Amino acid sequence: MTVPLRPPRRLIEITVDGEAVRVPEGDTILDACAAAGKDIPTLCYGDTLTPKNACRVCVVEVEGARTLAPACSRKAEPGMVVGTATERAKHSRKVVLELLASSVDLSTTPRAAEWIDEYGADPARFGPDAVTVAQPAKVDNELYVRDYAKCILCYKCVDACGDQWQNSFAIAVSGRGFDATISTEFDAPLTDSACVYCGNCVEVCPTGALSFKTEFDMREAGTWNEDEQTQTTTICSYCGVGCNLTLHVQENQIVKVTSPHDNPVTHGNLCIKGRFGFQHVQNVGASTDG
């Protein structure tokens, strides 16, 4: 494998919560916060995608700036003074979490409940008549499920399906305002769309709005338990590209497949065979046991 050589980036120094932090030029405020050990909440940020600045949960206060800055996309600048836990930043995160949790099902969003508690967000304060995006899940194929009641419109799936990775352009944003939703062309069934079932949209979804059908069915049955799952990274055997697969196994059954985001071959992406073609492993095991 050829590793591209790039000149080293010069280090710049910024101040994060009163602490001097040195990061390579071009890094974001979020990168600097991570280097300083600061835990900044993020939802729409993806480490393999260009930041979209959609959710605004990662906002921080930059000295001298009129507005709060999204840490995921704002580049660090020499001498910049950043406050990650100012009253203004915390209040903004609280309101954003309240608005999201009052309209969207965040039950399968990692750390959402933790952040709601941390920032004292109270989604119920909008009352029982608060408008939500509740709707039945779309189950029109055997590979993955679209549960848009959990969608926060972060656009990560659209970017992964579009020009940032797959270039299939099977999905886009449809509608306006509160009626906006992720949809196929003319809201056709996924099976009639340009989808190639790579599942890269599932990989980047931060809320569980897109999930493996195996995971969806197990959650519905109450048997999904990540604490009991093991993860084993191996090499896909379907072709010679050498994609890394991480097998998620529960009770000796593969329940889903992901790929390491830091892998130079896949960057978290897979094709339909790599991501969904694992059933033959379990079928062989079943016939052997018999």
mmCIF file of C-alpha atoms in Angstrom:
data_model
loop_
_atom_site.group_PDB
_atom_site.id
_atom_site.type_symbol
_atom_site.label_atom_id
_atom_site.label_comp_id
_atom_site.label_asym_id
_atom_site.label_seq_id
_atom_site.Cartn_x
_atom_site.Cartn_y
_atom_site.Cartn_z
ATOM 1 C CA MET A 1 0.000 0.000 0.000
ATOM 2 C CA THR A 2 1.330 3.435 -0.944
ATOM 3 C CA VAL A 3 1.173 5.987 1.834
ATOM 4 C CA PRO A 4 1.012 9.577 0.526
ATOM 5 C CA LEU A 5 3.693 11.813 2.013
ATOM 6 C CA ARG A 6 2.705 15.318 3.026
ATOM 7 C CA PRO A 7 4.822 18.110 4.505
ATOM 8 C CA PRO A 8 4.356 18.498 8.260
ATOM 9 C CA ARG A 9 1.920 21.197 9.325
ATOM 10 C CA ARG A 10 3.156 23.956 11.594
ATOM 11 C CA LEU A 11 1.689 24.102 15.074
ATOM 12 C CA ILE A 12 -0.469 26.990 16.207
ATOM 13 C CA GLU A 13 -1.460 27.841 19.764
ATOM 14 C CA ILE A 14 -4.952 28.686 20.992
ATOM 15 C CA THR A 15 -6.443 28.960 24.463
ATOM 16 C CA VAL A 16 -9.243 26.588 25.457
ATOM 17 C CA ASP A 17 -10.904 27.308 28.798
ATOM 18 C CA GLY A 18 -7.790 29.125 29.983
ATOM 19 C CA GLU A 19 -5.420 26.346 28.888
ATOM 20 C CA ALA A 20 -2.885 26.784 26.080
ATOM 21 C CA VAL A 21 -3.309 24.118 23.407
ATOM 22 C CA ARG A 22 -1.083 23.532 20.377
ATOM 23 C CA VAL A 23 -2.606 21.896 17.308
ATOM 24 C CA PRO A 24 -1.548 21.533 13.659
ATOM 25 C CA GLU A 25 -2.611 24.390 11.397
ATOM 26 C CA GLY A 26 -5.902 23.518 9.713
ATOM 27 C CA ASP A 27 -7.340 21.644 12.679
ATOM 28 C CA THR A 28 -10.758 22.657 13.950
ATOM 29 C CA ILE A 29 -11.734 23.940 17.360
ATOM 30 C CA LEU A 30 -13.215 20.483 17.999
ATOM 31 C CA ASP A 31 -9.804 18.936 17.310
ATOM 32 C CA ALA A 32 -8.215 21.392 19.747
ATOM 33 C CA CYS A 33 -10.856 20.629 22.383
ATOM 34 C CA ALA A 34 -10.183 16.910 21.980
ATOM 35 C CA ALA A 35 -6.449 17.547 22.383
ATOM 36 C CA ALA A 36 -7.214 19.446 25.588
ATOM 37 C CA GLY A 37 -9.388 16.603 26.891
ATOM 38 C CA LYS A 38 -12.624 18.577 26.571
ATOM 39 C CA ASP A 39 -15.782 16.548 25.928
ATOM 40 C CA ILE A 40 -17.836 18.520 23.396
ATOM 41 C CA PRO A 41 -21.224 17.027 22.450
ATOM 42 C CA THR A 42 -21.711 16.386 18.731
ATOM 43 C CA LEU A 43 -24.499 14.849 16.648
ATOM 44 C CA CYS A 44 -24.102 15.883 13.009
ATOM 45 C CA TYR A 45 -20.293 15.697 13.065
ATOM 46 C CA GLY A 46 -18.711 12.723 11.296
ATOM 47 C CA ASP A 47 -15.003 12.003 11.224
ATOM 48 C CA THR A 48 -15.184 10.813 7.590
ATOM 49 C CA LEU A 49 -17.409 13.611 6.236
ATOM 50 C CA THR A 50 -17.163 17.350 5.638
ATOM 51 C CA PRO A 51 -18.919 19.130 8.548
ATOM 52 C CA LYS A 52 -22.464 20.256 7.772
ATOM 53 C CA ASN A 53 -23.056 22.533 10.806
ATOM 54 C CA ALA A 54 -26.599 21.222 11.095
ATOM 55 C CA CYS A 55 -27.226 20.255 14.724
ATOM 56 C CA ARG A 56 -25.415 23.092 16.563
ATOM 57 C CA VAL A 57 -24.845 21.024 19.699
ATOM 58 C CA CYS A 58 -21.081 21.574 19.541
ATOM 59 C CA VAL A 59 -21.168 25.389 19.692
ATOM 60 C CA VAL A 60 -18.501 27.175 21.709
ATOM 61 C CA GLU A 61 -17.841 30.823 22.517
ATOM 62 C CA VAL A 62 -14.920 32.502 20.759
ATOM 63 C CA GLU A 63 -13.650 35.700 22.344
ATOM 64 C CA GLY A 64 -14.491 38.704 20.182
ATOM 65 C CA ALA A 65 -16.997 36.818 18.007
ATOM 66 C CA ARG A 66 -20.579 38.045 17.743
ATOM 67 C CA THR A 67 -22.112 34.567 17.504
ATOM 68 C CA LEU A 68 -21.345 31.145 18.902
ATOM 69 C CA ALA A 69 -19.126 29.034 16.651
ATOM 70 C CA PRO A 70 -19.676 25.404 15.601
ATOM 71 C CA ALA A 71 -16.572 23.673 16.925
ATOM 72 C CA CYS A 72 -16.782 20.896 14.317
ATOM 73 C CA SER A 73 -16.073 23.203 11.365
ATOM 74 C CA ARG A 74 -14.514 26.436 12.652
ATOM 75 C CA LYS A 75 -10.780 26.318 12.069
ATOM 76 C CA ALA A 76 -8.481 27.084 14.956
ATOM 77 C CA GLU A 77 -6.574 30.327 14.508
ATOM 78 C CA PRO A 78 -3.403 31.492 16.282
ATOM 79 C CA GLY A 79 -4.226 33.332 19.486
ATOM 80 C CA MET A 80 -7.873 32.301 19.463
ATOM 81 C CA VAL A 81 -9.502 32.216 22.920
ATOM 82 C CA VAL A 82 -12.256 29.604 23.221
ATOM 83 C CA GLY A 83 -14.742 28.975 26.009
ATOM 84 C CA THR A 84 -16.416 25.575 25.886
ATOM 85 C CA ALA A 85 -18.463 25.810 29.074
ATOM 86 C CA THR A 86 -19.611 29.430 29.197
ATOM 87 C CA GLU A 87 -23.194 30.135 30.231
ATOM 88 C CA ARG A 88 -24.019 31.232 26.719
ATOM 89 C CA ALA A 89 -22.685 28.020 25.121
ATOM 90 C CA LYS A 90 -24.322 25.776 27.702
ATOM 91 C CA HIS A 91 -27.682 27.537 27.361
ATOM 92 C CA SER A 92 -27.561 27.170 23.590
ATOM 93 C CA ARG A 93 -26.831 23.433 23.827
ATOM 94 C CA LYS A 94 -29.636 23.031 26.347
ATOM 95 C CA VAL A 95 -32.211 24.677 24.062
ATOM 96 C CA VAL A 96 -31.047 22.703 21.013
ATOM 97 C CA LEU A 97 -31.336 19.435 22.935
ATOM 98 C CA GLU A 98 -34.801 20.421 24.175
ATOM 99 C CA LEU A 99 -35.995 21.220 20.662
ATOM 100 C CA LEU A 100 -34.575 17.987 19.246
ATOM 101 C CA ALA A 101 -35.816 15.722 22.030
ATOM 102 C CA SER A 102 -39.296 17.254 21.965
ATOM 103 C CA SER A 103 -39.754 16.539 18.261
ATOM 104 C CA VAL A 104 -37.550 13.506 17.545
ATOM 105 C CA ASP A 105 -37.149 10.098 19.170
ATOM 106 C CA LEU A 106 -33.607 10.165 20.581
ATOM 107 C CA SER A 107 -33.922 6.837 22.394
ATOM 108 C CA THR A 108 -31.243 5.178 20.242
ATOM 109 C CA THR A 109 -28.962 8.215 19.961
ATOM 110 C CA PRO A 110 -25.706 7.486 21.816
ATOM 111 C CA ARG A 111 -25.185 9.770 24.829
ATOM 112 C CA ALA A 112 -28.319 11.857 24.149
ATOM 113 C CA ALA A 113 -29.837 11.055 27.546
ATOM 114 C CA GLU A 114 -26.506 11.838 29.208
ATOM 115 C CA TRP A 115 -26.281 15.267 27.551
ATOM 116 C CA ILE A 116 -29.915 16.094 28.307
ATOM 117 C CA ASP A 117 -29.181 15.413 31.973
ATOM 118 C CA GLU A 118 -25.838 17.246 31.904
ATOM 119 C CA TYR A 119 -27.306 20.448 30.473
ATOM 120 C CA GLY A 120 -30.553 20.280 32.429
ATOM 121 C CA ALA A 121 -32.626 20.156 29.246
ATOM 122 C CA ASP A 122 -36.370 19.677 29.713
ATOM 123 C CA PRO A 123 -37.994 18.661 26.408
ATOM 124 C CA ALA A 124 -41.358 18.198 28.179
ATOM 125 C CA ARG A 125 -41.625 21.941 28.867
ATOM 126 C CA PHE A 126 -43.103 22.420 25.388
ATOM 127 C CA GLY A 127 -46.128 20.431 26.511
ATOM 128 C CA PRO A 128 -47.847 17.271 25.266
ATOM 129 C CA ASP A 129 -48.974 18.980 22.057
ATOM 130 C CA ALA A 130 -45.456 19.714 20.840
ATOM 131 C CA VAL A 131 -45.163 18.881 17.140
ATOM 132 C CA THR A 132 -43.116 15.754 16.428
ATOM 133 C CA VAL A 133 -41.914 13.885 13.364
ATOM 134 C CA ALA A 134 -43.365 10.613 14.670
ATOM 135 C CA GLN A 135 -44.160 8.189 11.841
ATOM 136 C CA PRO A 136 -44.021 4.446 11.155
ATOM 137 C CA ALA A 137 -40.662 2.989 10.196
ATOM 138 C CA LYS A 138 -40.148 2.264 6.495
ATOM 139 C CA VAL A 139 -39.384 -1.445 6.085
ATOM 140 C CA ASP A 140 -39.200 -2.144 2.354
ATOM 141 C CA ASN A 141 -36.152 -4.399 2.111
ATOM 142 C CA GLU A 142 -34.345 -7.062 4.128
ATOM 143 C CA LEU A 143 -31.104 -5.170 4.674
ATOM 144 C CA TYR A 144 -31.806 -1.916 6.501
ATOM 145 C CA VAL A 145 -34.691 0.075 7.950
ATOM 146 C CA ARG A 146 -35.479 3.804 7.697
ATOM 147 C CA ASP A 147 -37.056 5.055 10.919
ATOM 148 C CA TYR A 148 -37.467 8.768 10.245
ATOM 149 C CA ALA A 149 -39.114 9.348 13.607
ATOM 150 C CA LYS A 150 -35.488 9.357 14.826
ATOM 151 C CA CYS A 151 -34.100 11.603 12.081
ATOM 152 C CA ILE A 152 -32.585 14.958 13.117
ATOM 153 C CA LEU A 153 -31.865 16.021 9.494
ATOM 154 C CA CYS A 154 -28.107 16.089 9.947
ATOM 155 C CA TYR A 155 -27.682 15.300 6.202
ATOM 156 C CA LYS A 156 -24.855 12.835 6.869
ATOM 157 C CA CYS A 157 -26.663 10.079 4.980
ATOM 158 C CA VAL A 158 -27.209 12.380 1.985
ATOM 159 C CA ASP A 159 -23.516 13.306 1.933
ATOM 160 C CA ALA A 160 -22.396 9.679 2.240
ATOM 161 C CA CYS A 161 -24.734 8.630 -0.582
ATOM 162 C CA GLY A 162 -23.753 11.657 -2.667
ATOM 163 C CA ASP A 163 -20.527 13.250 -3.779
ATOM 164 C CA GLN A 164 -18.554 12.649 -0.585
ATOM 165 C CA TRP A 165 -18.500 8.868 -0.873
ATOM 166 C CA GLN A 166 -20.849 6.636 -2.865
ATOM 167 C CA ASN A 167 -21.997 8.973 -5.657
ATOM 168 C CA SER A 168 -25.287 7.092 -5.973
ATOM 169 C CA PHE A 169 -27.446 10.121 -5.113
ATOM 170 C CA ALA A 170 -30.327 7.828 -4.171
ATOM 171 C CA ILE A 171 -31.562 10.088 -1.358
ATOM 172 C CA ALA A 172 -31.965 13.806 -0.785
ATOM 173 C CA VAL A 173 -33.910 16.249 1.357
ATOM 174 C CA SER A 174 -37.573 16.562 0.425
ATOM 175 C CA GLY A 175 -40.045 19.153 1.685
ATOM 176 C CA ARG A 176 -39.535 22.433 3.502
ATOM 177 C CA GLY A 177 -39.415 23.620 7.077
ATOM 178 C CA PHE A 178 -40.796 21.192 9.642
ATOM 179 C CA ASP A 179 -42.035 18.960 6.809
ATOM 180 C CA ALA A 180 -38.504 18.396 5.511
ATOM 181 C CA THR A 181 -37.460 14.758 5.454
ATOM 182 C CA ILE A 182 -34.902 12.478 3.860
ATOM 183 C CA SER A 183 -36.467 10.778 0.863
ATOM 184 C CA THR A 184 -35.837 8.890 -2.343
ATOM 185 C CA GLU A 185 -36.844 10.466 -5.641
ATOM 186 C CA PHE A 186 -40.651 10.871 -5.712
ATOM 187 C CA ASP A 187 -40.688 9.045 -2.343
ATOM 188 C CA ALA A 188 -40.375 5.739 -4.192
ATOM 189 C CA PRO A 189 -39.646 2.519 -2.269
ATOM 190 C CA LEU A 190 -35.951 2.047 -1.666
ATOM 191 C CA THR A 191 -36.030 -1.009 -3.931
ATOM 192 C CA ASP A 192 -37.100 1.219 -6.864
ATOM 193 C CA SER A 193 -34.508 3.916 -6.203
ATOM 194 C CA ALA A 194 -30.865 4.313 -7.207
ATOM 195 C CA CYS A 195 -29.783 2.769 -3.883
ATOM 196 C CA VAL A 196 -26.999 0.178 -4.242
ATOM 197 C CA TYR A 197 -27.396 -0.993 -0.622
ATOM 198 C CA CYS A 198 -23.838 -0.201 0.395
ATOM 199 C CA GLY A 199 -25.179 0.821 3.794
ATOM 200 C CA ASN A 200 -22.735 3.710 4.087
ATOM 201 C CA CYS A 201 -25.677 5.913 5.084
ATOM 202 C CA VAL A 202 -26.357 3.504 7.954
ATOM 203 C CA GLU A 203 -22.710 3.755 8.993
ATOM 204 C CA VAL A 204 -22.818 7.529 9.439
ATOM 205 C CA CYS A 205 -26.324 7.919 10.921
ATOM 206 C CA PRO A 206 -25.903 9.259 14.486
ATOM 207 C CA THR A 207 -29.385 8.524 15.842
ATOM 208 C CA GLY A 208 -30.427 5.067 14.660
ATOM 209 C CA ALA A 209 -32.831 6.487 12.091
ATOM 210 C CA LEU A 210 -31.054 4.126 9.711
ATOM 211 C CA SER A 211 -30.244 0.694 11.084
ATOM 212 C CA PHE A 212 -29.591 -2.884 10.071
ATOM 213 C CA LYS A 213 -32.828 -4.821 9.780
ATOM 214 C CA THR A 214 -31.317 -7.360 12.164
ATOM 215 C CA GLU A 215 -30.796 -4.619 14.763
ATOM 216 C CA PHE A 216 -34.260 -3.148 14.164
ATOM 217 C CA ASP A 217 -35.950 -6.544 14.580
ATOM 218 C CA MET A 218 -33.943 -7.347 17.709
ATOM 219 C CA ARG A 219 -34.777 -3.971 19.270
ATOM 220 C CA GLU A 220 -38.451 -4.569 18.513
ATOM 221 C CA ALA A 221 -38.196 -7.969 20.197
ATOM 222 C CA GLY A 222 -36.253 -6.547 23.152
ATOM 223 C CA THR A 223 -33.241 -8.794 22.518
ATOM 224 C CA TRP A 224 -30.719 -6.206 21.302
ATOM 225 C CA ASN A 225 -27.941 -5.905 23.917
ATOM 226 C CA GLU A 226 -24.722 -4.121 22.976
ATOM 227 C CA ASP A 227 -23.195 -4.951 26.361
ATOM 228 C CA GLU A 228 -23.218 -8.631 25.398
ATOM 229 C CA GLN A 229 -21.797 -8.065 21.925
ATOM 230 C CA THR A 230 -18.202 -8.689 20.922
ATOM 231 C CA GLN A 231 -16.422 -6.971 18.047
ATOM 232 C CA THR A 232 -13.865 -8.690 15.846
ATOM 233 C CA THR A 233 -12.109 -6.980 12.945
ATOM 234 C CA THR A 234 -11.205 -9.143 9.980
ATOM 235 C CA ILE A 235 -10.646 -8.885 6.212
ATOM 236 C CA CYS A 236 -13.522 -9.140 3.745
ATOM 237 C CA SER A 237 -13.130 -12.265 1.610
ATOM 238 C CA TYR A 238 -15.356 -11.264 -1.313
ATOM 239 C CA CYS A 239 -12.656 -9.574 -3.416
ATOM 240 C CA GLY A 240 -9.025 -8.491 -3.321
ATOM 241 C CA VAL A 241 -9.456 -4.874 -2.206
ATOM 242 C CA GLY A 242 -8.747 -5.783 1.420
ATOM 243 C CA CYS A 243 -11.564 -3.967 3.211
ATOM 244 C CA ASN A 244 -11.592 -4.306 6.980
ATOM 245 C CA LEU A 245 -14.822 -5.606 8.506
ATOM 246 C CA THR A 246 -15.767 -5.339 12.162
ATOM 247 C CA LEU A 247 -18.167 -8.146 13.031
ATOM 248 C CA HIS A 248 -20.616 -7.384 15.854
ATOM 249 C CA VAL A 249 -21.564 -10.717 17.420
ATOM 250 C CA GLN A 250 -24.255 -11.487 19.984
ATOM 251 C CA GLU A 251 -25.006 -15.019 21.173
ATOM 252 C CA ASN A 252 -22.679 -16.431 18.512
ATOM 253 C CA GLN A 253 -24.590 -14.678 15.717
ATOM 254 C CA ILE A 254 -23.365 -11.780 13.564
ATOM 255 C CA VAL A 255 -25.896 -8.995 14.117
ATOM 256 C CA LYS A 256 -24.265 -6.269 12.026
ATOM 257 C CA VAL A 257 -21.039 -5.337 10.239
ATOM 258 C CA THR A 258 -19.171 -2.023 10.347
ATOM 259 C CA SER A 259 -15.736 -0.908 9.187
ATOM 260 C CA PRO A 260 -13.055 1.092 11.046
ATOM 261 C CA HIS A 261 -13.159 4.765 10.119
ATOM 262 C CA ASP A 262 -9.382 5.066 10.415
ATOM 263 C CA ASN A 263 -8.754 2.275 7.896
ATOM 264 C CA PRO A 264 -6.947 3.744 4.845
ATOM 265 C CA VAL A 265 -8.794 1.391 2.476
ATOM 266 C CA THR A 266 -12.398 1.830 3.562
ATOM 267 C CA HIS A 267 -12.608 4.935 5.778
ATOM 268 C CA GLY A 268 -15.687 3.245 7.252
ATOM 269 C CA ASN A 269 -17.276 2.526 3.875
ATOM 270 C CA LEU A 270 -18.190 -0.874 2.438
ATOM 271 C CA CYS A 271 -20.122 -2.367 -0.481
ATOM 272 C CA ILE A 272 -23.306 -4.414 -0.194
ATOM 273 C CA LYS A 273 -21.372 -7.680 0.067
ATOM 274 C CA GLY A 274 -19.009 -6.501 2.767
ATOM 275 C CA ARG A 275 -21.680 -4.882 4.924
ATOM 276 C CA PHE A 276 -24.632 -7.214 4.474
ATOM 277 C CA GLY A 277 -23.280 -10.458 3.039
ATOM 278 C CA PHE A 278 -22.614 -12.297 6.283
ATOM 279 C CA GLN A 279 -25.552 -14.706 6.364
ATOM 280 C CA HIS A 280 -23.606 -17.541 4.707
ATOM 281 C CA VAL A 281 -21.299 -17.702 7.734
ATOM 282 C CA GLN A 282 -24.214 -18.441 10.021
ATOM 283 C CA ASN A 283 -25.927 -20.770 7.538
ATOM 284 C CA VAL A 284 -22.771 -22.889 7.356
ATOM 285 C CA GLY A 285 -22.640 -23.006 11.149
ATOM 286 C CA ALA A 286 -26.288 -24.039 11.349
ATOM 287 C CA SER A 287 -25.863 -26.882 8.854
ATOM 288 C CA THR A 288 -22.705 -28.100 10.557
ATOM 289 C CA ASP A 289 -24.457 -28.254 13.924
ATOM 290 C CA GLY A 290 -27.209 -30.320 12.344
#
